């Protein structure tokens, strides 16, 4: 008999377990001859899941310098879900009496109260979370192009949206169980109601903390974008450093608060489950409650992975969108190796643009050189307030002309040719 798999088994063992479970379930489903569109969708999703778990297993086999420990619980639940669904499938097919040759009772399959489509969406959540964690690890070691960044952003948003819907579904199922197992006449009903209210309050506090943390991230990113001063002795540097230090301190304390609230939430959930479990009469109900509890915790872990990946993306990608008209000097550079995602757009005959990965010294020197060039041009122009015909013009007209057409230059007048009559032949 195989050893039971638990969180203590290690990340590589959990990945191998989830990978093998997904392949085994794929082969089991594929062994049935009756395949409706819903079943084909499930096999496609299982194939896609294996396609994500395989590279994760290879990565963990070949290196130890990447931290993906946050995936331990999602991998454990992913492997267990595949194994448990396979058992339900075999059990359902054996009850039908037709075996695998003409099994058509796919609609009767249930896992945690959901049908085959619900289980497929569950697998999608695992797949997206694992993919995001892998991409996040790769982004910390190498840069990517703008298209990949946008695709990654969309992936994170999709995963968050799916996980939020999944959590709502789990909460609804748990509420139904709590309502069925603890009646109004129960002596613990009042305490149960208090626990439920406390849980809702904790959820709201966690939501407020998450919003505040996200807002601090945006302020810090915005501050880093606007800090382009080449001179470290600039008077703005000290106030900005103090402000950023204060924001970071607030964010650190907020992280401690979130951790305490999450622990409180887990304790409340455990108390609710203990009371509901005590009122249950069948082992099947107890097993279903245990699965929902594990899935609730896993979904929260997956949400945390997505949120951290989103934060890392904002920290490691410089988003720059320059637009200017007239006499413009634009920089779109990275001095710390961060990926640049943006554009330099300028309209004007004397627009100058710099882009790429440069050192701080190079950026400072370029800034000084271009500023000096600009000053010399302005001085030269101010000393010749004439149009190309040498006549005085008002400064407004000259400025409008230069912005539209450029400086212009004086044309050298051509010497008029003297036309003579031909000499008659003698």
Coordinates of C-alpha atoms in Angstrom, one line a residue:
X1 CA 0.0 0.0 0.0
X2 CA 1.3 3.4 -0.9
X3 CA 2.3 5.8 1.8
X4 CA -0.3 8.5 2.5
X5 CA 0.6 11.9 1.0
X6 CA 0.6 14.9 3.3
X7 CA 2.0 18.4 3.5
X8 CA 5.1 17.0 5.3
X9 CA 5.9 14.9 2.2
X10 CA 7.8 17.8 0.5
X11 CA 7.2 19.9 -2.5
X12 CA 8.7 17.5 -5.1
X13 CA 6.7 14.6 -3.7
X14 CA 3.5 16.6 -3.7
X15 CA 4.1 17.6 -7.3
X16 CA 4.8 14.1 -8.3
X17 CA 1.6 12.9 -6.6
X18 CA -0.5 15.6 -8.3
X19 CA 1.1 14.9 -11.6
X20 CA 0.5 11.1 -11.4
X21 CA -3.0 11.5 -10.1
X22 CA -4.0 13.8 -13.0
X23 CA -2.5 11.3 -15.5
X24 CA -4.3 8.4 -13.9
X25 CA -7.6 10.2 -13.9
X26 CA -7.1 11.2 -17.5
X27 CA -6.5 7.6 -18.5
X28 CA -9.5 6.4 -16.4
X29 CA -11.9 8.9 -18.0
X30 CA -10.5 8.2 -21.5
X31 CA -11.0 4.4 -21.0
X32 CA -14.8 4.9 -21.1
X33 CA -16.2 4.7 -24.6
X34 CA -19.1 7.1 -24.1
X35 CA -17.6 10.6 -24.4
X36 CA -20.0 13.6 -24.4
X37 CA -18.8 17.1 -25.0
X38 CA -18.6 17.7 -21.2
X39 CA -16.4 14.6 -20.8
X40 CA -14.1 15.8 -23.7
X41 CA -13.8 19.2 -22.0
X42 CA -12.7 17.4 -18.8
X43 CA -10.1 15.3 -20.6
X44 CA -8.8 18.5 -22.3
X45 CA -8.5 20.2 -18.9
X46 CA -6.8 17.2 -17.4
X47 CA -4.3 17.2 -20.2
X48 CA -3.7 21.0 -19.7
X49 CA -3.2 20.4 -16.0
X50 CA -0.6 17.7 -16.6
X51 CA 1.1 20.0 -19.0
X52 CA 1.6 22.5 -16.2
X53 CA 2.5 19.9 -13.5
X54 CA 5.1 18.3 -15.7
X55 CA 7.3 21.4 -16.1
X56 CA 7.0 22.1 -12.4
X57 CA 8.2 18.6 -11.6
X58 CA 11.1 19.0 -14.0
X59 CA 12.0 22.4 -12.5
X60 CA 12.0 21.0 -8.9
X61 CA 14.1 18.0 -10.1
X62 CA 16.8 20.2 -11.6
X63 CA 17.1 23.1 -9.2
X64 CA 16.7 24.0 -5.5
X65 CA 17.1 27.8 -5.7
X66 CA 13.5 28.6 -6.4
X67 CA 10.9 29.0 -3.6
X68 CA 7.5 27.5 -4.5
X69 CA 6.6 26.3 -1.1
X70 CA 3.3 28.3 -1.3
X71 CA 2.1 25.6 -3.8
X72 CA 2.2 22.8 -1.2
X73 CA -1.4 22.9 -0.2
X74 CA -2.8 23.5 -3.7
X75 CA -0.7 20.6 -5.0
X76 CA -2.0 18.3 -2.2
X77 CA -5.6 19.2 -2.9
X78 CA -5.1 18.9 -6.6
X79 CA -3.8 15.3 -6.2
X80 CA -6.5 14.4 -3.7
X81 CA -9.2 15.8 -5.9
X82 CA -8.1 13.8 -8.9
X83 CA -7.8 10.6 -6.9
X84 CA -11.2 11.1 -5.1
X85 CA -13.0 12.0 -8.4
X86 CA -11.6 8.8 -9.9
X87 CA -13.0 6.8 -7.1
X88 CA -16.4 8.4 -7.5
X89 CA -16.3 7.7 -11.2
X90 CA -15.4 4.0 -10.7
X91 CA -18.1 3.7 -8.0
X92 CA -20.7 5.3 -10.2
X93 CA -19.9 3.1 -13.2
X94 CA -20.0 -0.1 -11.1
X95 CA -23.5 0.8 -9.9
X96 CA -24.7 1.3 -13.5
X97 CA -23.9 -2.3 -14.3
X98 CA -22.8 -1.5 -17.8
X99 CA -19.1 -1.1 -17.0
X100 CA -16.9 1.0 -19.2
X101 CA -18.3 -0.1 -22.5
X102 CA -21.5 2.0 -22.4
X103 CA -21.3 4.1 -19.3
X104 CA -23.7 7.1 -19.7
X105 CA -24.3 8.3 -16.2
X106 CA -21.8 11.2 -16.3
X107 CA -24.6 13.6 -15.2
X108 CA -25.0 11.7 -12.0
X109 CA -21.3 12.2 -11.0
X110 CA -20.9 14.5 -8.0
X111 CA -17.9 15.9 -6.2
X112 CA -18.3 18.3 -3.3
X113 CA -21.9 18.8 -4.6
X114 CA -20.8 19.8 -8.1
X115 CA -21.2 18.0 -11.4
X116 CA -18.5 17.2 -13.9
X117 CA -18.4 20.8 -15.1
X118 CA -17.9 22.1 -11.6
X119 CA -15.0 19.6 -11.1
X120 CA -13.4 20.8 -14.4
X121 CA -13.6 24.4 -13.1
X122 CA -11.9 23.2 -9.9
X123 CA -9.0 21.8 -11.9
X124 CA -8.8 25.0 -13.8
X125 CA -8.2 26.9 -10.6
X126 CA -5.3 24.6 -9.7
X127 CA -3.8 24.9 -13.2
X128 CA -4.0 28.7 -13.2
X129 CA -2.5 29.0 -9.8
X130 CA 0.4 26.7 -10.6
X131 CA 1.0 28.5 -13.9
X132 CA 1.1 31.8 -12.1
X133 CA 3.5 30.6 -9.5
X134 CA 5.8 29.2 -12.2
X135 CA 5.7 32.4 -14.2
X136 CA 6.3 34.5 -11.2
X137 CA 9.4 32.5 -10.4
X138 CA 10.7 32.9 -13.9
X139 CA 10.0 36.6 -14.0
X140 CA 12.4 37.1 -11.0
X141 CA 15.2 35.6 -13.1
X142 CA 14.7 36.9 -16.6
X143 CA 13.0 39.8 -18.4
X144 CA 10.0 39.4 -20.8
X145 CA 8.6 41.5 -23.6
X146 CA 5.5 43.8 -23.3
X147 CA 3.2 41.2 -24.9
X148 CA 4.1 38.6 -22.3
X149 CA 3.6 41.1 -19.5
X150 CA 0.1 41.9 -20.7
X151 CA -0.7 38.2 -21.1
X152 CA 0.5 37.5 -17.5
X153 CA -1.6 40.4 -16.2
X154 CA -4.7 38.9 -17.9
X155 CA -3.8 35.4 -16.5
X156 CA -3.7 36.8 -12.9
X157 CA -7.0 38.7 -13.3
X158 CA -8.7 35.6 -14.7
X159 CA -7.4 33.4 -11.9
X160 CA -8.5 35.9 -9.2
X161 CA -12.0 36.1 -10.7
X162 CA -12.4 32.3 -10.9
X163 CA -11.1 31.8 -7.4
X164 CA -13.4 34.5 -5.9
X165 CA -16.4 32.7 -7.6
X166 CA -15.1 29.4 -6.2
X167 CA -14.8 30.8 -2.7
X168 CA -18.4 32.1 -2.9
X169 CA -19.6 28.7 -3.9
X170 CA -17.8 27.0 -1.0
X171 CA -19.1 29.5 1.5
X172 CA -22.7 28.9 0.2
X173 CA -22.2 25.1 0.6
X174 CA -20.8 25.5 4.1
X175 CA -23.7 27.8 5.1
X176 CA -26.2 25.2 4.0
X177 CA -24.4 22.6 6.1
X178 CA -24.3 24.8 9.1
X179 CA -28.0 25.6 8.7
X180 CA -28.9 21.9 8.5
X181 CA -26.7 20.6 11.3
X182 CA -27.5 23.2 13.9
X183 CA -31.1 24.0 14.3
X184 CA -32.8 26.9 16.1
X185 CA -33.6 24.7 19.1
X186 CA -30.0 23.6 19.5
X187 CA -28.4 24.8 22.7
X188 CA -25.4 25.9 20.7
X189 CA -27.4 27.8 18.1
X190 CA -26.8 31.2 19.7
X191 CA -23.0 30.6 19.9
X192 CA -23.0 29.3 16.3
X193 CA -24.7 32.5 15.1
X194 CA -22.1 34.6 17.0
X195 CA -19.3 32.7 15.3
X196 CA -20.9 33.2 11.9
X197 CA -21.2 36.9 12.5
X198 CA -17.7 37.1 13.7
X199 CA -16.5 35.3 10.6
X200 CA -18.3 37.7 8.3
X201 CA -16.8 40.7 10.3
X202 CA -13.3 39.1 9.9
X203 CA -13.8 38.7 6.2
X204 CA -14.7 42.4 5.9
X205 CA -11.7 43.4 7.9
X206 CA -9.4 41.3 5.6
X207 CA -11.0 42.9 2.6
X208 CA -10.3 46.4 4.0
X209 CA -6.7 45.4 4.8
X210 CA -6.2 44.0 1.3
X211 CA -7.5 47.2 -0.3
X212 CA -5.2 49.4 1.9
X213 CA -2.2 47.2 1.1
X214 CA -2.9 47.5 -2.6
X215 CA -3.3 51.3 -2.4
X216 CA 0.1 51.5 -0.6
X217 CA 1.6 49.5 -3.4
X218 CA 0.2 51.9 -6.0
X219 CA 1.6 54.9 -4.1
X220 CA 5.0 53.3 -3.8
X221 CA 5.2 52.4 -7.5
X222 CA 4.0 55.8 -8.5
X223 CA 6.7 57.4 -6.3
X224 CA 9.4 55.2 -7.8
X225 CA 8.3 56.2 -11.4
X226 CA 8.4 59.9 -10.6
X227 CA 11.8 59.8 -9.0
X228 CA 14.0 60.5 -11.9
X229 CA 16.3 63.0 -10.3
X230 CA 19.9 62.3 -11.4
X231 CA 21.3 64.2 -8.4
X232 CA 21.3 62.1 -5.2
X233 CA 21.7 65.3 -3.2
X234 CA 18.4 66.7 -4.5
X235 CA 16.3 68.2 -1.7
X236 CA 13.4 66.0 -2.7
X237 CA 15.3 62.8 -2.0
X238 CA 15.1 63.0 1.8
X239 CA 11.3 63.7 2.1
X240 CA 10.6 61.0 -0.4
X241 CA 12.8 58.5 1.5
X242 CA 11.1 59.3 4.7
X243 CA 7.6 59.0 3.1
X244 CA 8.5 55.6 1.5
X245 CA 10.0 54.3 4.7
X246 CA 6.8 55.3 6.5
X247 CA 4.7 53.6 3.8
X248 CA 6.8 50.4 4.0
X249 CA 6.5 50.4 7.8
X250 CA 2.7 50.7 7.5
X251 CA 2.7 47.9 4.9
X252 CA 4.7 45.6 7.2
X253 CA 2.4 46.2 10.1
X254 CA -0.6 45.6 7.8
X255 CA 0.9 42.3 6.8
X256 CA 1.0 41.3 10.5
X257 CA -2.6 42.4 11.0
X258 CA -3.7 40.4 7.9
X259 CA -1.9 37.3 9.3
X260 CA -3.6 37.6 12.6
X261 CA -7.0 38.1 11.0
X262 CA -6.5 35.1 8.7
X263 CA -5.5 32.9 11.7
X264 CA -8.6 34.1 13.5
X265 CA -10.7 33.3 10.4
X266 CA -9.3 29.7 10.4
X267 CA -10.0 29.3 14.1
X268 CA -13.6 30.4 13.6
X269 CA -14.0 28.0 10.7
X270 CA -12.6 25.2 12.7
X271 CA -15.1 25.9 15.5
X272 CA -18.0 26.0 13.0
X273 CA -16.9 22.7 11.5
X274 CA -16.5 21.0 14.9
X275 CA -20.1 21.9 15.9
X276 CA -21.5 20.8 12.5
X277 CA -19.5 17.6 12.5
X278 CA -20.8 16.7 16.0
X279 CA -24.4 16.8 14.6
X280 CA -23.7 14.7 11.6
X281 CA -24.8 11.1 11.5
X282 CA -23.1 9.6 8.4
X283 CA -19.5 9.2 7.4
X284 CA -20.3 10.5 4.0
X285 CA -21.4 13.8 5.4
X286 CA -18.3 14.0 7.5
X287 CA -16.1 13.3 4.5
X288 CA -17.8 16.0 2.4
X289 CA -17.4 18.5 5.2
X290 CA -13.7 17.7 5.5
X291 CA -13.2 18.2 1.7
X292 CA -15.0 21.5 1.8
X293 CA -12.8 22.7 4.7
X294 CA -9.6 21.7 2.8
X295 CA -10.8 23.3 -0.4
X296 CA -11.8 26.5 1.5
X297 CA -8.3 26.8 2.9
X298 CA -6.7 25.9 -0.5
X299 CA -8.7 28.5 -2.4
X300 CA -7.5 31.2 0.1
X301 CA -4.0 30.0 -0.4
X302 CA -4.4 30.2 -4.2
X303 CA -5.7 33.8 -3.9
X304 CA -2.7 34.7 -1.8
X305 CA -0.4 33.3 -4.5
X306 CA -2.1 35.3 -7.2
X307 CA -2.0 38.5 -5.1
X308 CA 1.7 38.2 -4.4
X309 CA 2.4 37.5 -8.0
X310 CA 0.5 40.6 -8.9
X311 CA 2.6 42.6 -6.5
X312 CA 5.8 41.2 -7.8
X313 CA 4.8 42.1 -11.3
X314 CA 4.2 45.7 -10.3
X315 CA 7.5 45.8 -8.5
X316 CA 9.6 44.2 -11.3
X317 CA 8.1 45.9 -14.3
X318 CA 8.6 49.6 -15.1
X319 CA 5.5 50.8 -16.9
X320 CA 6.4 54.0 -18.8
X321 CA 4.2 55.9 -21.3
X322 CA 5.8 59.1 -22.5
X323 CA 4.0 61.5 -24.7
X324 CA 5.1 65.0 -25.6
X325 CA 4.8 67.7 -28.3
X326 CA 7.2 70.3 -29.5
X327 CA 10.7 70.5 -27.9
X328 CA 10.7 67.2 -25.9
X329 CA 13.3 65.2 -24.2
X330 CA 12.1 61.7 -23.2
X331 CA 13.7 58.9 -21.2
X332 CA 12.4 55.4 -21.1
X333 CA 15.2 53.5 -19.4
X334 CA 15.8 51.0 -16.6
X335 CA 18.8 51.4 -14.4
X336 CA 18.2 48.4 -12.1
X337 CA 17.5 45.6 -14.7
X338 CA 13.8 45.8 -14.4
X339 CA 11.7 45.0 -17.5
X340 CA 10.5 48.0 -19.3
X341 CA 6.9 48.0 -20.6
X342 CA 5.9 51.2 -22.4
X343 CA 6.4 53.6 -25.3
X344 CA 8.1 56.9 -26.1
X345 CA 5.8 59.1 -28.3
X346 CA 6.8 62.6 -29.3
X347 CA 5.6 65.0 -31.9
X348 CA 8.0 67.7 -32.9
X349 CA 11.0 68.3 -35.1
X350 CA 13.4 68.4 -32.2
X351 CA 12.1 65.5 -30.1
X352 CA 14.9 63.5 -28.5
X353 CA 14.3 60.1 -27.0
X354 CA 16.4 57.6 -25.0
X355 CA 15.4 54.0 -24.3
X356 CA 16.9 50.8 -23.0
X357 CA 18.8 49.4 -20.0
X358 CA 21.5 51.9 -18.8
X359 CA 23.6 52.6 -15.8
X360 CA 22.8 55.5 -13.5
X361 CA 26.0 57.2 -14.6
X362 CA 25.0 56.9 -18.3
X363 CA 21.6 58.4 -17.7
X364 CA 23.0 61.3 -15.7
X365 CA 25.6 62.1 -18.4
X366 CA 23.0 61.9 -21.2
X367 CA 20.7 64.2 -19.3
X368 CA 23.5 66.7 -18.8
X369 CA 24.6 66.5 -22.4
X370 CA 21.1 66.9 -23.9
X371 CA 20.3 69.8 -21.5
X372 CA 23.5 71.6 -22.5
X373 CA 22.6 71.1 -26.2
X374 CA 19.1 72.5 -25.6
X375 CA 20.4 75.6 -23.8
X376 CA 22.9 76.4 -26.6
X377 CA 20.1 76.1 -29.2
X378 CA 17.8 78.4 -27.3
X379 CA 20.5 81.0 -26.9
X380 CA 21.4 80.9 -30.6
X381 CA 17.7 81.3 -31.5
X382 CA 17.2 84.2 -29.2
X383 CA 20.0 86.1 -30.9
X384 CA 18.4 86.0 -34.4
X385 CA 14.8 87.2 -34.2
X386 CA 14.4 87.5 -38.0
X387 CA 12.5 85.6 -40.6
X388 CA 14.3 84.1 -43.6
X389 CA 13.9 87.4 -45.5
X390 CA 15.7 89.4 -42.8
X391 CA 12.6 91.3 -41.6
X392 CA 11.6 91.6 -38.0
X393 CA 8.6 89.4 -36.9
X394 CA 6.7 89.2 -33.7
X395 CA 7.8 86.5 -31.2
X396 CA 4.4 84.8 -31.2
X397 CA 4.4 84.2 -35.0
X398 CA 8.0 83.0 -34.8
X399 CA 7.2 80.6 -32.0
X400 CA 4.2 79.2 -33.8
X401 CA 6.3 78.8 -37.0
X402 CA 9.1 76.9 -35.1
X403 CA 6.7 74.6 -33.3
X404 CA 5.1 73.7 -36.6
X405 CA 8.0 73.7 -39.1
X406 CA 11.2 73.9 -37.1
X407 CA 13.9 76.6 -37.0
X408 CA 14.1 77.1 -40.7
X409 CA 17.1 78.5 -42.5
X410 CA 17.9 81.5 -44.8
X411 CA 18.0 80.7 -48.5
X412 CA 20.9 82.2 -50.5
X413 CA 19.4 84.4 -53.2
X414 CA 20.2 83.3 -56.8
X415 CA 21.9 85.8 -59.2
X416 CA 19.5 86.8 -61.9
X417 CA 20.7 85.7 -65.4
X418 CA 20.9 88.4 -68.1
X419 CA 19.2 87.4 -71.2
X420 CA 20.8 88.8 -74.5
X421 CA 19.7 88.7 -78.0
X422 CA 21.6 86.3 -80.2
X423 CA 24.3 87.9 -82.5
X424 CA 23.2 87.8 -86.1
X425 CA 25.3 85.8 -88.5
X426 CA 27.5 87.8 -90.8

